[in-house]
Amino acid sequence: MKKDITYLHTKKQQKQPITVLTCYDYPTACMQDDAGIDIIFVGDSVGTNILGYKSEMEVTMADMLHHLKAVRRGVTEAYLLIDMPYASDRNAKQAVANANLFLDNGADAVKLEGGTEKVPIVTALTEQNIEVCAHIGHNPQIHGTKAATHGKTVSKAKQLIQIAAALADAGAKLIVLEKITEEISQIITETLDIPTIGIGAGRYCNGQVLVINDILGIGTPFKHAKRYQDYDHLTFEAISQYIYDVENGDFPRDENVSHIATGKLARVQKWLESERCNI
């Protein structure tokens, strides 16, 4: 069954946690979908995790479209969410055009970063029946890579609660809470009718999202992430073993090669000898 926004809202109502992971390629999309993930998220974190960019602000629409198409081919059931990259939603007309481009290439919804300044954008997208996920707290496209915790003062906490409500009222169907104190995330979650997805925002959000690289152990994960595999070490070991095997004649072995039948080989050799004689 293809998961849709109604499915996700029902999970909130029934207090069932929503699972979200970033994804940037076809084979990973297949694995995530087969495992039963709720939301597969093509994040602009592709820039720093896959493309070697210094920040998410270098990611382009072309980058996102390329990875969306790859991920889309591997998704059957999950809800497919994609980031609006930096500067792709500066005004309503631009945002609608770029969001529709993503939807035309298989996305179910778009995510955008920002506070009350994005209310007109969310409204415009919603009026075009484009499902929107808002994103408040730490915004990599705005704050850069240095992630500070938000909602630690009374004034900032009030502001976050008000921003979340304004974005939901504008039509946002989901909202990501990133690097927000657990208590304020809980208040936002209990206040809003739409699901909250936390990243470094504590235990009381309706769902959790992490970067796939972090849970696999590719690079050094952030404090809010949990490493479920040691990809770096295991992959380095595999590469080193491959180099050793090739250099020492251990690869390829007989089981890794194909053979021509003895009789046919004899005919090829006979032909080769005749060709040499004609030279």
PDB file of N, CA, C and O in Angstrom, residues 167-213:
ATOM      1  N   LEU A 167       2.961  28.208  10.441  1.00  0.00           N
ATOM      2  CA  LEU A 167       3.233  27.366   9.268  1.00  0.00           C
ATOM      3  C   LEU A 167       2.156  26.302   9.092  1.00  0.00           C
ATOM      4  O   LEU A 167       1.746  25.999   7.965  1.00  0.00           O
ATOM      5  N   ALA A 168       1.689  25.754  10.207  1.00  0.00           N
ATOM      6  CA  ALA A 168       0.601  24.769  10.139  1.00  0.00           C
ATOM      7  C   ALA A 168      -0.678  25.429   9.639  1.00  0.00           C
ATOM      8  O   ALA A 168      -1.398  24.874   8.805  1.00  0.00           O
ATOM      9  N   ASP A 169      -0.965  26.636  10.133  1.00  0.00           N
ATOM     10  CA  ASP A 169      -2.162  27.360   9.695  1.00  0.00           C
ATOM     11  C   ASP A 169      -2.085  27.703   8.209  1.00  0.00           C
ATOM     12  O   ASP A 169      -3.115  27.783   7.526  1.00  0.00           O
ATOM     13  N   ALA A 170      -0.862  27.895   7.699  1.00  0.00           N
ATOM     14  CA  ALA A 170      -0.673  28.224   6.279  1.00  0.00           C
ATOM     15  C   ALA A 170      -0.882  27.016   5.382  1.00  0.00           C
ATOM     16  O   ALA A 170      -0.995  27.165   4.162  1.00  0.00           O
ATOM     17  N   GLY A 171      -0.910  25.818   5.987  1.00  0.00           N
ATOM     18  CA  GLY A 171      -1.196  24.622   5.197  1.00  0.00           C
ATOM     19  C   GLY A 171      -0.147  23.528   5.242  1.00  0.00           C
ATOM     20  O   GLY A 171      -0.312  22.492   4.586  1.00  0.00           O
ATOM     21  N   ALA A 172       0.930  23.736   5.994  1.00  0.00           N
ATOM     22  CA  ALA A 172       1.948  22.686   6.097  1.00  0.00           C
ATOM     23  C   ALA A 172       1.313  21.404   6.615  1.00  0.00           C
ATOM     24  O   ALA A 172       0.524  21.430   7.563  1.00  0.00           O
ATOM     25  N   LYS A 173       1.682  20.280   6.009  1.00  0.00           N
ATOM     26  CA  LYS A 173       1.097  18.988   6.384  1.00  0.00           C
ATOM     27  C   LYS A 173       1.977  18.222   7.375  1.00  0.00           C
ATOM     28  O   LYS A 173       1.511  17.308   8.054  1.00  0.00           O
ATOM     29  N   LEU A 174       3.252  18.600   7.428  1.00  0.00           N
ATOM     30  CA  LEU A 174       4.229  18.012   8.352  1.00  0.00           C
ATOM     31  C   LEU A 174       5.172  19.131   8.773  1.00  0.00           C
ATOM     32  O   LEU A 174       5.268  20.155   8.095  1.00  0.00           O
ATOM     33  N   ILE A 175       5.900  18.910   9.857  1.00  0.00           N
ATOM     34  CA  ILE A 175       6.913  19.892  10.234  1.00  0.00           C
ATOM     35  C   ILE A 175       8.100  19.189  10.886  1.00  0.00           C
ATOM     36  O   ILE A 175       7.923  18.340  11.765  1.00  0.00           O
ATOM     37  N   VAL A 176       9.295  19.510  10.418  1.00  0.00           N
ATOM     38  CA  VAL A 176      10.526  18.993  11.005  1.00  0.00           C
ATOM     39  C   VAL A 176      10.987  19.949  12.095  1.00  0.00           C
ATOM     40  O   VAL A 176      11.039  21.168  11.887  1.00  0.00           O
ATOM     41  N   LEU A 177      11.312  19.397  13.237  1.00  0.00           N
ATOM     42  CA  LEU A 177      11.861  20.166  14.348  1.00  0.00           C
ATOM     43  C   LEU A 177      13.306  19.729  14.530  1.00  0.00           C
ATOM     44  O   LEU A 177      13.568  18.594  14.927  1.00  0.00           O
ATOM     45  N   GLU A 178      14.241  20.618  14.219  1.00  0.00           N
ATOM     46  CA  GLU A 178      15.658  20.246  14.271  1.00  0.00           C
ATOM     47  C   GLU A 178      16.393  21.020  15.358  1.00  0.00           C
ATOM     48  O   GLU A 178      16.321  22.253  15.414  1.00  0.00           O
ATOM     49  N   LYS A 179      17.082  20.283  16.209  1.00  0.00           N
ATOM     50  CA  LYS A 179      17.899  20.862  17.275  1.00  0.00           C
ATOM     51  C   LYS A 179      17.080  21.829  18.134  1.00  0.00           C
ATOM     52  O   LYS A 179      17.487  22.972  18.395  1.00  0.00           O
ATOM     53  N   ILE A 180      15.924  21.362  18.566  1.00  0.00           N
ATOM     54  CA  ILE A 180      15.059  22.130  19.456  1.00  0.00           C
ATOM     55  C   ILE A 180      14.979  21.389  20.788  1.00  0.00           C
ATOM     56  O   ILE A 180      14.932  20.155  20.817  1.00  0.00           O
ATOM     57  N   THR A 181      14.975  22.121  21.881  1.00  0.00           N
ATOM     58  CA  THR A 181      14.919  21.477  23.193  1.00  0.00           C
ATOM     59  C   THR A 181      13.723  20.529  23.274  1.00  0.00           C
ATOM     60  O   THR A 181      12.661  20.804  22.706  1.00  0.00           O
ATOM     61  N   GLU A 182      13.918  19.438  23.973  1.00  0.00           N
ATOM     62  CA  GLU A 182      12.897  18.399  24.032  1.00  0.00           C
ATOM     63  C   GLU A 182      11.567  18.926  24.560  1.00  0.00           C
ATOM     64  O   GLU A 182      10.498  18.573  24.046  1.00  0.00           O
ATOM     65  N   GLU A 183      11.623  19.788  25.568  1.00  0.00           N
ATOM     66  CA  GLU A 183      10.390  20.277  26.179  1.00  0.00           C
ATOM     67  C   GLU A 183       9.572  21.131  25.208  1.00  0.00           C
ATOM     68  O   GLU A 183       8.343  21.005  25.136  1.00  0.00           O
ATOM     69  N   ILE A 184      10.255  21.986  24.450  1.00  0.00           N
ATOM     70  CA  ILE A 184       9.542  22.844  23.497  1.00  0.00           C
ATOM     71  C   ILE A 184       9.049  22.021  22.316  1.00  0.00           C
ATOM     72  O   ILE A 184       7.949  22.264  21.793  1.00  0.00           O
ATOM     73  N   SER A 185       9.817  21.023  21.910  1.00  0.00           N
ATOM     74  CA  SER A 185       9.356  20.120  20.850  1.00  0.00           C
ATOM     75  C   SER A 185       8.090  19.383  21.286  1.00  0.00           C
ATOM     76  O   SER A 185       7.170  19.178  20.481  1.00  0.00           O
ATOM     77  N   GLN A 186       8.042  19.000  22.543  1.00  0.00           N
ATOM     78  CA  GLN A 186       6.855  18.309  23.054  1.00  0.00           C
ATOM     79  C   GLN A 186       5.640  19.230  23.035  1.00  0.00           C
ATOM     80  O   GLN A 186       4.547  18.813  22.638  1.00  0.00           O
ATOM     81  N   ILE A 187       5.834  20.491  23.424  1.00  0.00           N
ATOM     82  CA  ILE A 187       4.726  21.449  23.411  1.00  0.00           C
ATOM     83  C   ILE A 187       4.212  21.641  21.986  1.00  0.00           C
ATOM     84  O   ILE A 187       2.995  21.630  21.733  1.00  0.00           O
ATOM     85  N   ILE A 188       5.133  21.799  21.027  1.00  0.00           N
ATOM     86  CA  ILE A 188       4.744  21.985  19.629  1.00  0.00           C
ATOM     87  C   ILE A 188       3.985  20.754  19.124  1.00  0.00           C
ATOM     88  O   ILE A 188       2.948  20.859  18.464  1.00  0.00           O
ATOM     89  N   THR A 189       4.505  19.589  19.463  1.00  0.00           N
ATOM     90  CA  THR A 189       3.878  18.333  19.027  1.00  0.00           C
ATOM     91  C   THR A 189       2.472  18.188  19.573  1.00  0.00           C
ATOM     92  O   THR A 189       1.552  17.775  18.858  1.00  0.00           O
ATOM     93  N   GLU A 190       2.286  18.548  20.823  1.00  0.00           N
ATOM     94  CA  GLU A 190       0.969  18.407  21.454  1.00  0.00           C
ATOM     95  C   GLU A 190       0.009  19.506  21.026  1.00  0.00           C
ATOM     96  O   GLU A 190      -1.212  19.344  21.123  1.00  0.00           O
ATOM     97  N   THR A 191       0.557  20.615  20.533  1.00  0.00           N
ATOM     98  CA  THR A 191      -0.271  21.760  20.132  1.00  0.00           C
ATOM     99  C   THR A 191      -0.788  21.621  18.704  1.00  0.00           C
ATOM    100  O   THR A 191      -1.932  21.996  18.412  1.00  0.00           O
ATOM    101  N   LEU A 192       0.039  21.077  17.827  1.00  0.00           N
ATOM    102  CA  LEU A 192      -0.308  21.008  16.411  1.00  0.00           C
ATOM    103  C   LEU A 192      -1.104  19.753  16.068  1.00  0.00           C
ATOM    104  O   LEU A 192      -0.929  18.701  16.675  1.00  0.00           O
ATOM    105  N   ASP A 193      -1.948  19.872  15.040  1.00  0.00           N
ATOM    106  CA  ASP A 193      -2.677  18.715  14.519  1.00  0.00           C
ATOM    107  C   ASP A 193      -1.826  17.924  13.536  1.00  0.00           C
ATOM    108  O   ASP A 193      -2.105  16.749  13.279  1.00  0.00           O
ATOM    109  N   ILE A 194      -0.796  18.570  12.956  1.00  0.00           N
ATOM    110  CA  ILE A 194       0.046  17.899  11.962  1.00  0.00           C
ATOM    111  C   ILE A 194       1.195  17.177  12.648  1.00  0.00           C
ATOM    112  O   ILE A 194       1.618  17.557  13.747  1.00  0.00           O
ATOM    113  N   PRO A 195       1.726  16.113  12.034  1.00  0.00           N
ATOM    114  CA  PRO A 195       2.836  15.382  12.642  1.00  0.00           C
ATOM    115  C   PRO A 195       4.124  16.196  12.707  1.00  0.00           C
ATOM    116  O   PRO A 195       4.443  16.965  11.796  1.00  0.00           O
ATOM    117  N   THR A 196       4.843  16.035  13.805  1.00  0.00           N
ATOM    118  CA  THR A 196       6.171  16.623  13.956  1.00  0.00           C
ATOM    119  C   THR A 196       7.204  15.520  13.767  1.00  0.00           C
ATOM    120  O   THR A 196       7.034  14.403  14.251  1.00  0.00           O
ATOM    121  N   ILE A 197       8.271  15.858  13.048  1.00  0.00           N
ATOM    122  CA  ILE A 197       9.366  14.923  12.811  1.00  0.00           C
ATOM    123  C   ILE A 197      10.619  15.519  13.437  1.00  0.00           C
ATOM    124  O   ILE A 197      11.075  16.591  13.032  1.00  0.00           O
ATOM    125  N   GLY A 198      11.177  14.850  14.410  1.00  0.00           N
ATOM    126  CA  GLY A 198      12.308  15.400  15.134  1.00  0.00           C
ATOM    127  C   GLY A 198      13.656  14.912  14.642  1.00  0.00           C
ATOM    128  O   GLY A 198      13.800  13.776  14.202  1.00  0.00           O
ATOM    129  N   ILE A 199      14.635  15.802  14.719  1.00  0.00           N
ATOM    130  CA  ILE A 199      16.037  15.424  14.522  1.00  0.00           C
ATOM    131  C   ILE A 199      16.830  16.212  15.560  1.00  0.00           C
ATOM    132  O   ILE A 199      16.932  17.441  15.486  1.00  0.00           O
ATOM    133  N   GLY A 200      17.308  15.516  16.563  1.00  0.00           N
ATOM    134  CA  GLY A 200      17.951  16.196  17.680  1.00  0.00           C
ATOM    135  C   GLY A 200      16.956  17.031  18.468  1.00  0.00           C
ATOM    136  O   GLY A 200      17.320  18.056  19.049  1.00  0.00           O
ATOM    137  N   ALA A 201      15.689  16.598  18.473  1.00  0.00           N
ATOM    138  CA  ALA A 201      14.636  17.374  19.129  1.00  0.00           C
ATOM    139  C   ALA A 201      13.918  16.574  20.209  1.00  0.00           C
ATOM    140  O   ALA A 201      12.819  16.942  20.637  1.00  0.00           O
ATOM    141  N   GLY A 202      14.502  15.465  20.626  1.00  0.00           N
ATOM    142  CA  GLY A 202      13.960  14.735  21.757  1.00  0.00           C
ATOM    143  C   GLY A 202      13.010  13.602  21.425  1.00  0.00           C
ATOM    144  O   GLY A 202      12.803  13.255  20.266  1.00  0.00           O
ATOM    145  N   ARG A 203      12.404  13.097  22.483  1.00  0.00           N
ATOM    146  CA  ARG A 203      11.643  11.846  22.417  1.00  0.00           C
ATOM    147  C   ARG A 203      10.157  12.010  22.173  1.00  0.00           C
ATOM    148  O   ARG A 203       9.444  11.008  22.010  1.00  0.00           O
ATOM    149  N   TYR A 204       9.656  13.215  22.139  1.00  0.00           N
ATOM    150  CA  TYR A 204       8.207  13.397  22.116  1.00  0.00           C
ATOM    151  C   TYR A 204       7.647  13.862  20.781  1.00  0.00           C
ATOM    152  O   TYR A 204       6.458  14.171  20.689  1.00  0.00           O
ATOM    153  N   CYS A 205       8.470  13.896  19.749  1.00  0.00           N
ATOM    154  CA  CYS A 205       7.963  14.198  18.411  1.00  0.00           C
ATOM    155  C   CYS A 205       7.184  12.994  17.895  1.00  0.00           C
ATOM    156  O   CYS A 205       7.345  11.874  18.387  1.00  0.00           O
ATOM    157  N   ASN A 206       6.366  13.211  16.877  1.00  0.00           N
ATOM    158  CA  ASN A 206       5.577  12.112  16.306  1.00  0.00           C
ATOM    159  C   ASN A 206       6.423  11.163  15.479  1.00  0.00           C
ATOM    160  O   ASN A 206       6.013  10.023  15.213  1.00  0.00           O
ATOM    161  N   GLY A 207       7.585  11.617  15.046  1.00  0.00           N
ATOM    162  CA  GLY A 207       8.477  10.777  14.269  1.00  0.00           C
ATOM    163  C   GLY A 207       9.909  11.224  14.419  1.00  0.00           C
ATOM    164  O   GLY A 207      10.196  12.254  15.050  1.00  0.00           O
ATOM    165  N   GLN A 208      10.806  10.448  13.858  1.00  0.00           N
ATOM    166  CA  GLN A 208      12.229  10.773  13.911  1.00  0.00           C
ATOM    167  C   GLN A 208      12.824  10.654  12.517  1.00  0.00           C
ATOM    168  O   GLN A 208      12.442   9.766  11.743  1.00  0.00           O
ATOM    169  N   VAL A 209      13.772  11.532  12.188  1.00  0.00           N
ATOM    170  CA  VAL A 209      14.502  11.459  10.934  1.00  0.00           C
ATOM    171  C   VAL A 209      15.994  11.516  11.231  1.00  0.00           C
ATOM    172  O   VAL A 209      16.434  12.258  12.103  1.00  0.00           O
ATOM    173  N   LEU A 210      16.756  10.696  10.518  1.00  0.00           N
ATOM    174  CA  LEU A 210      18.216  10.746  10.593  1.00  0.00           C
ATOM    175  C   LEU A 210      18.781  10.649   9.192  1.00  0.00           C
ATOM    176  O   LEU A 210      18.120  10.191   8.253  1.00  0.00           O
ATOM    177  N   VAL A 211      20.018  11.062   9.064  1.00  0.00           N
ATOM    178  CA  VAL A 211      20.751  10.937   7.804  1.00  0.00           C
ATOM    179  C   VAL A 211      21.245   9.503   7.687  1.00  0.00           C
ATOM    180  O   VAL A 211      21.831   8.958   8.634  1.00  0.00           O
ATOM    181  N   ILE A 212      21.009   8.876   6.550  1.00  0.00           N
ATOM    182  CA  ILE A 212      21.375   7.477   6.358  1.00  0.00           C
ATOM    183  C   ILE A 212      22.856   7.237   6.608  1.00  0.00           C
ATOM    184  O   ILE A 212      23.247   6.215   7.177  1.00  0.00           O
ATOM    185  N   ASN A 213      23.714   8.182   6.225  1.00  0.00           N
ATOM    186  CA  ASN A 213      25.153   8.038   6.455  1.00  0.00           C
ATOM    187  C   ASN A 213      25.468   7.900   7.931  1.00  0.00           C
ATOM    188  O   ASN A 213      26.368   7.148   8.319  1.00  0.00           O
TER     189      ASN A 213
END
